[in-house]
PDB file of C-alpha atoms and ligand atoms in Angstrom:
ATOM      1  CA  MET A   1       0.000   0.000   0.000  1.00 98.00           C
ATOM      2  CA  ALA A   2       2.930   2.387   0.638  1.00 98.00           C
ATOM      3  CA  LEU A   3       4.246   1.733  -2.863  1.00 98.00           C
ATOM      4  CA  GLN A   4       0.769   2.351  -4.265  1.00 98.00           C
ATOM      5  CA  ALA A   5       0.297   5.535  -2.176  1.00 98.00           C
ATOM      6  CA  ARG A   6       3.251   7.067  -4.028  1.00 98.00           C
ATOM      7  CA  GLU A   7       0.790   7.666  -6.865  1.00 98.00           C
ATOM      8  CA  THR A   8      -0.936  10.303  -4.712  1.00 98.00           C
ATOM      9  CA  ALA A   9       2.305  12.258  -4.144  1.00 98.00           C
ATOM     10  CA  TYR A  10       2.311  15.894  -5.281  1.00 99.00           C
ATOM     11  CA  CYS A  11       6.021  16.421  -5.921  1.00 98.00           C
ATOM     12  CA  PRO A  12       6.549  18.740  -8.920  1.00 98.00           C
ATOM     13  CA  TYR A  13       9.695  20.322  -7.414  1.00 98.00           C
ATOM     14  CA  SER A  14      11.738  17.347  -6.255  1.00 98.00           C
ATOM     15  CA  GLY A  15      10.336  14.671  -8.556  1.00 98.00           C
ATOM     16  CA  PHE A  16      10.751  12.364  -5.510  1.00 98.00           C
ATOM     17  CA  ALA A  17       7.511  10.524  -4.761  1.00 98.00           C
ATOM     18  CA  VAL A  18       6.981   9.049  -1.307  1.00 98.00           C
ATOM     19  CA  GLY A  19       4.093   6.897  -0.100  1.00 98.00           C
ATOM     20  CA  ALA A  20       3.177   5.783   3.402  1.00 98.00           C
ATOM     21  CA  ALA A  21       0.662   3.312   4.822  1.00 98.00           C
ATOM     22  CA  LEU A  22      -0.043   3.658   8.548  1.00 99.00           C
ATOM     23  CA  LEU A  23      -1.666   0.826  10.503  1.00 99.00           C
ATOM     24  CA  ALA A  24      -3.717   1.996  13.486  1.00 98.00           C
ATOM     25  CA  GLU A  25      -4.432  -0.319  16.417  1.00 98.00           C
ATOM     26  CA  SER A  26      -8.091  -0.116  15.329  1.00 98.00           C
ATOM     27  CA  GLY A  27      -7.075  -2.136  12.273  1.00 98.00           C
ATOM     28  CA  ARG A  28      -7.641   0.729   9.863  1.00 98.00           C
ATOM     29  CA  ILE A  29      -4.895   1.722   7.430  1.00 99.00           C
ATOM     30  CA  TYR A  30      -4.333   5.363   6.468  1.00 99.00           C
ATOM     31  CA  THR A  31      -2.271   6.166   3.392  1.00 99.00           C
ATOM     32  CA  GLY A  32      -0.486   9.364   2.392  1.00 98.00           C
ATOM     33  CA  GLY A  33       1.820  10.910  -0.147  1.00 99.00           C
ATOM     34  CA  ASN A  34       4.218  13.855   0.113  1.00 99.00           C
ATOM     35  CA  ILE A  35       2.659  17.232  -0.699  1.00 99.00           C
ATOM     36  CA  GLU A  36       5.118  19.873  -1.911  1.00 98.00           C
ATOM     37  CA  ASN A  37       4.758  23.628  -2.147  1.00 98.00           C
ATOM     38  CA  ALA A  38       6.225  26.368  -4.348  1.00 98.00           C
ATOM     39  CA  ALA A  39       7.501  28.055  -1.166  1.00 98.00           C
ATOM     40  CA  TYR A  40       9.268  24.743  -0.326  1.00 98.00           C
ATOM     41  CA  THR A  41       9.126  24.850   3.503  1.00 98.00           C
ATOM     42  CA  PRO A  42       5.370  24.126   3.766  1.00 98.00           C
ATOM     43  CA  THR A  43       6.039  20.718   2.172  1.00 98.00           C
ATOM     44  CA  ASN A  44       4.497  17.814   4.064  1.00 98.00           C
ATOM     45  CA  CYS A  45       6.094  14.371   3.991  1.00 99.00           C
ATOM     46  CA  ALA A  46       4.083  11.261   3.151  1.00 99.00           C
ATOM     47  CA  GLU A  47       4.419   9.921   6.685  1.00 99.00           C
ATOM     48  CA  ARG A  48       2.954  13.059   8.235  1.00 99.00           C
ATOM     49  CA  THR A  49       0.158  13.134   5.682  1.00 99.00           C
ATOM     50  CA  ALA A  50      -0.808   9.617   6.813  1.00 99.00           C
ATOM     51  CA  PHE A  51      -0.486  10.481  10.513  1.00 99.00           C
ATOM     52  CA  PHE A  52      -2.484  13.685  10.264  1.00 98.00           C
ATOM     53  CA  LYS A  53      -5.233  11.965   8.296  1.00 98.00           C
ATOM     54  CA  ALA A  54      -5.462   9.268  10.969  1.00 99.00           C
ATOM     55  CA  VAL A  55      -5.288  11.569  14.002  1.00 98.00           C
ATOM     56  CA  SER A  56      -7.893  13.875  12.470  1.00 98.00           C
ATOM     57  CA  GLU A  57     -10.172  10.827  12.164  1.00 98.00           C
ATOM     58  CA  GLY A  58      -9.816  10.126  15.892  1.00 98.00           C
ATOM     59  CA  GLU A  59      -7.001   7.556  15.870  1.00 98.00           C
ATOM     60  CA  ARG A  60      -4.404   7.851  18.643  1.00 98.00           C
ATOM     61  CA  ARG A  61      -2.691   4.442  18.797  1.00 98.00           C
ATOM     62  CA  PHE A  62      -0.622   2.906  16.033  1.00 98.00           C
ATOM     63  CA  ALA A  63       1.162  -0.368  15.333  1.00 98.00           C
ATOM     64  CA  ALA A  64       3.264   0.189  12.210  1.00 99.00           C
ATOM     65  CA  ILE A  65       3.994   2.350   9.185  1.00 99.00           C
ATOM     66  CA  ALA A  66       5.357   1.341   5.775  1.00 98.00           C
ATOM     67  CA  VAL A  67       7.266   3.903   3.702  1.00 98.00           C
ATOM     68  CA  ALA A  68       8.458   3.822   0.096  1.00 98.00           C
ATOM     69  CA  GLY A  69      10.148   6.637  -1.819  1.00 98.00           C
ATOM     70  CA  GLY A  70      12.094   7.271  -4.988  1.00 98.00           C
ATOM     71  CA  LYS A  71      12.065   8.935  -8.397  1.00 98.00           C
ATOM     72  CA  ALA A  72       8.475   9.640  -9.438  1.00 98.00           C
ATOM     73  CA  GLY A  73       7.193   7.240 -12.073  1.00 98.00           C
ATOM     74  CA  GLU A  74       9.725   4.545 -11.184  1.00 98.00           C
ATOM     75  CA  THR A  75       9.669   1.773  -8.588  1.00 97.00           C
ATOM     76  CA  PRO A  76      12.048   2.658  -5.695  1.00 98.00           C
ATOM     77  CA  VAL A  77      15.408   0.937  -5.842  1.00 96.00           C
ATOM     78  CA  GLU A  78      16.680   2.316  -2.499  1.00 98.00           C
ATOM     79  CA  PHE A  79      15.122   2.420   0.959  1.00 98.00           C
ATOM     80  CA  CYS A  80      13.694   5.782   2.049  1.00 98.00           C
ATOM     81  CA  ALA A  81      13.884   6.302   5.818  1.00 98.00           C
ATOM     82  CA  PRO A  82      11.617   8.874   7.521  1.00 98.00           C
ATOM     83  CA  CYS A  83      13.071  12.351   8.075  1.00 98.00           C
ATOM     84  CA  GLY A  84      13.714  13.642  11.593  1.00 98.00           C
ATOM     85  CA  VAL A  85      10.536  15.713  11.719  1.00 98.00           C
ATOM     86  CA  CYS A  86       8.405  12.674  10.844  1.00 98.00           C
ATOM     87  CA  ARG A  87      10.187  10.556  13.467  1.00 98.00           C
ATOM     88  CA  GLN A  88       9.302  13.179  16.081  1.00 98.00           C
ATOM     89  CA  VAL A  89       5.645  13.153  14.969  1.00 98.00           C
ATOM     90  CA  MET A  90       5.676   9.353  15.370  1.00 98.00           C
ATOM     91  CA  ARG A  91       7.119   9.784  18.888  1.00 98.00           C
ATOM     92  CA  GLU A  92       4.061  11.790  19.891  1.00 98.00           C
ATOM     93  CA  PHE A  93       1.686   8.872  19.330  1.00 98.00           C
ATOM     94  CA  CYS A  94       3.796   5.713  19.214  1.00 98.00           C
ATOM     95  CA  ALA A  95       5.649   3.480  21.642  1.00 97.00           C
ATOM     96  CA  ASP A  96       9.264   2.335  21.370  1.00 97.00           C
ATOM     97  CA  ASP A  97       8.201  -0.863  19.597  1.00 98.00           C
ATOM     98  CA  PHE A  98       6.275   0.919  16.815  1.00 98.00           C
ATOM     99  CA  LYS A  99       7.395  -0.747  13.571  1.00 99.00           C
ATOM    100  CA  ILE A 100       8.801   1.266  10.674  1.00 99.00           C
ATOM    101  CA  VAL A 101       8.856  -0.805   7.497  1.00 98.00           C
ATOM    102  CA  LEU A 102      10.969   0.533   4.631  1.00 98.00           C
ATOM    103  CA  ALA A 103       9.914  -0.849   1.267  1.00 98.00           C
ATOM    104  CA  LYS A 104      11.542  -0.903  -2.163  1.00 97.00           C
ATOM    105  CA  ALA A 105      11.125  -2.903  -5.349  1.00 92.00           C
ATOM    106  CA  ASP A 106      12.729  -6.092  -4.109  1.00 95.00           C
ATOM    107  CA  GLY A 107      12.351  -6.166  -0.347  1.00 96.00           C
ATOM    108  CA  VAL A 108      11.756  -4.562   3.019  1.00 98.00           C
ATOM    109  CA  GLN A 109      13.713  -3.528   6.099  1.00 98.00           C
ATOM    110  CA  ILE A 110      11.991  -3.385   9.490  1.00 98.00           C
ATOM    111  CA  HIS A 111      13.069  -1.035  12.293  1.00 98.00           C
ATOM    112  CA  THR A 112      11.510   0.136  15.546  1.00 98.00           C
ATOM    113  CA  LEU A 113      10.928   3.749  16.517  1.00 98.00           C
ATOM    114  CA  ALA A 114      13.393   3.317  19.400  1.00 98.00           C
ATOM    115  CA  GLN A 115      16.083   2.323  16.891  1.00 98.00           C
ATOM    116  CA  LEU A 116      15.448   5.275  14.571  1.00 98.00           C
ATOM    117  CA  LEU A 117      14.887   7.899  17.297  1.00 98.00           C
ATOM    118  CA  PRO A 118      16.981   7.028  20.369  1.00 98.00           C
ATOM    119  CA  GLN A 119      17.147   9.301  23.430  1.00 97.00           C
ATOM    120  CA  SER A 120      14.065  11.135  22.226  1.00 97.00           C
ATOM    121  CA  PHE A 121      11.956  13.908  23.702  1.00 97.00           C
ATOM    122  CA  SER A 122       8.386  12.687  24.173  1.00 97.00           C
ATOM    123  CA  PRO A 123       5.098  13.535  25.911  1.00 96.00           C
ATOM    124  CA  ALA A 124       6.508  11.719  28.959  1.00 95.00           C
ATOM    125  CA  ASN A 125       8.973  14.579  29.444  1.00 96.00           C
ATOM    126  CA  LEU A 126       6.095  16.992  30.042  1.00 97.00           C
ATOM    127  CA  ALA A 127       4.052  14.649  32.229  1.00 94.00           C
ATOM    128  CA  LYS A 128       5.864  15.419  35.503  1.00 78.00           C
TER     129      LYS A 128
HETATM  130  N1  THU B 201       9.935  13.058   1.844  1.00 80.95           N
HETATM  131  C1  THU B 201       8.927  12.321   2.397  1.00 80.95           C
HETATM  132  O1  THU B 201       7.754  12.462   2.037  1.00 80.95           O
HETATM  133  N2  THU B 201       9.253  11.412   3.344  1.00 80.95           N
HETATM  134  C2  THU B 201      10.524  11.102   3.723  1.00 80.95           C
HETATM  135  O2  THU B 201      10.711  10.224   4.557  1.00 80.95           O
HETATM  136  C3  THU B 201      11.659  11.827   3.141  1.00 80.95           C
HETATM  137  C4  THU B 201      11.316  12.959   2.246  1.00 80.95           C
HETATM  138  C5  THU B 201       9.591  14.001   0.767  1.00 80.95           C
HETATM  139  C6  THU B 201       9.711  15.467   1.102  1.00 80.95           C
HETATM  140  C7  THU B 201       9.906  16.069  -0.286  1.00 80.95           C
HETATM  141  O3  THU B 201       8.622  16.262  -0.885  1.00 80.95           O
HETATM  142  C8  THU B 201      10.636  14.991  -1.069  1.00 80.95           C
HETATM  143  O4  THU B 201      10.457  13.785  -0.335  1.00 80.95           O
HETATM  144  C9  THU B 201      12.103  15.260  -1.258  1.00 80.95           C
HETATM  145  O5  THU B 201      12.730  15.543  -0.057  1.00 80.95           O
END
């Protein structure tokens, strides 16, 4: 589904299409593509598109996300790992064991959020 979600990417400036498929604990899957902007900085990554769709539908707990990115119009040949901003958005809603699945044409790599964002700042820091 992440590979398929790349087709929804709006990426006229980079030509780099990313797709994400986010599995909520409810069992629902929310997809997203990157959405670029002529002013560049308002660009939203595919992962955050998927998260914001899900959270705005009432979801708060998540099990896993799959991500695929590469040259638009071609099947990705390299893994595309989430940027730092997206990892921090994941931290807001996800536990250490949240699974991050990187997908490309011929395989997947599976990481946890704790592996990709160690020593992180989280809601727990503000809870005391
Ligand atoms: N991008 C994502 O959507 N997710 C990532 O994990 C990395 C980067 C997007 C942002 C921008 O539209 C394009 O890829 C090139 O950086």
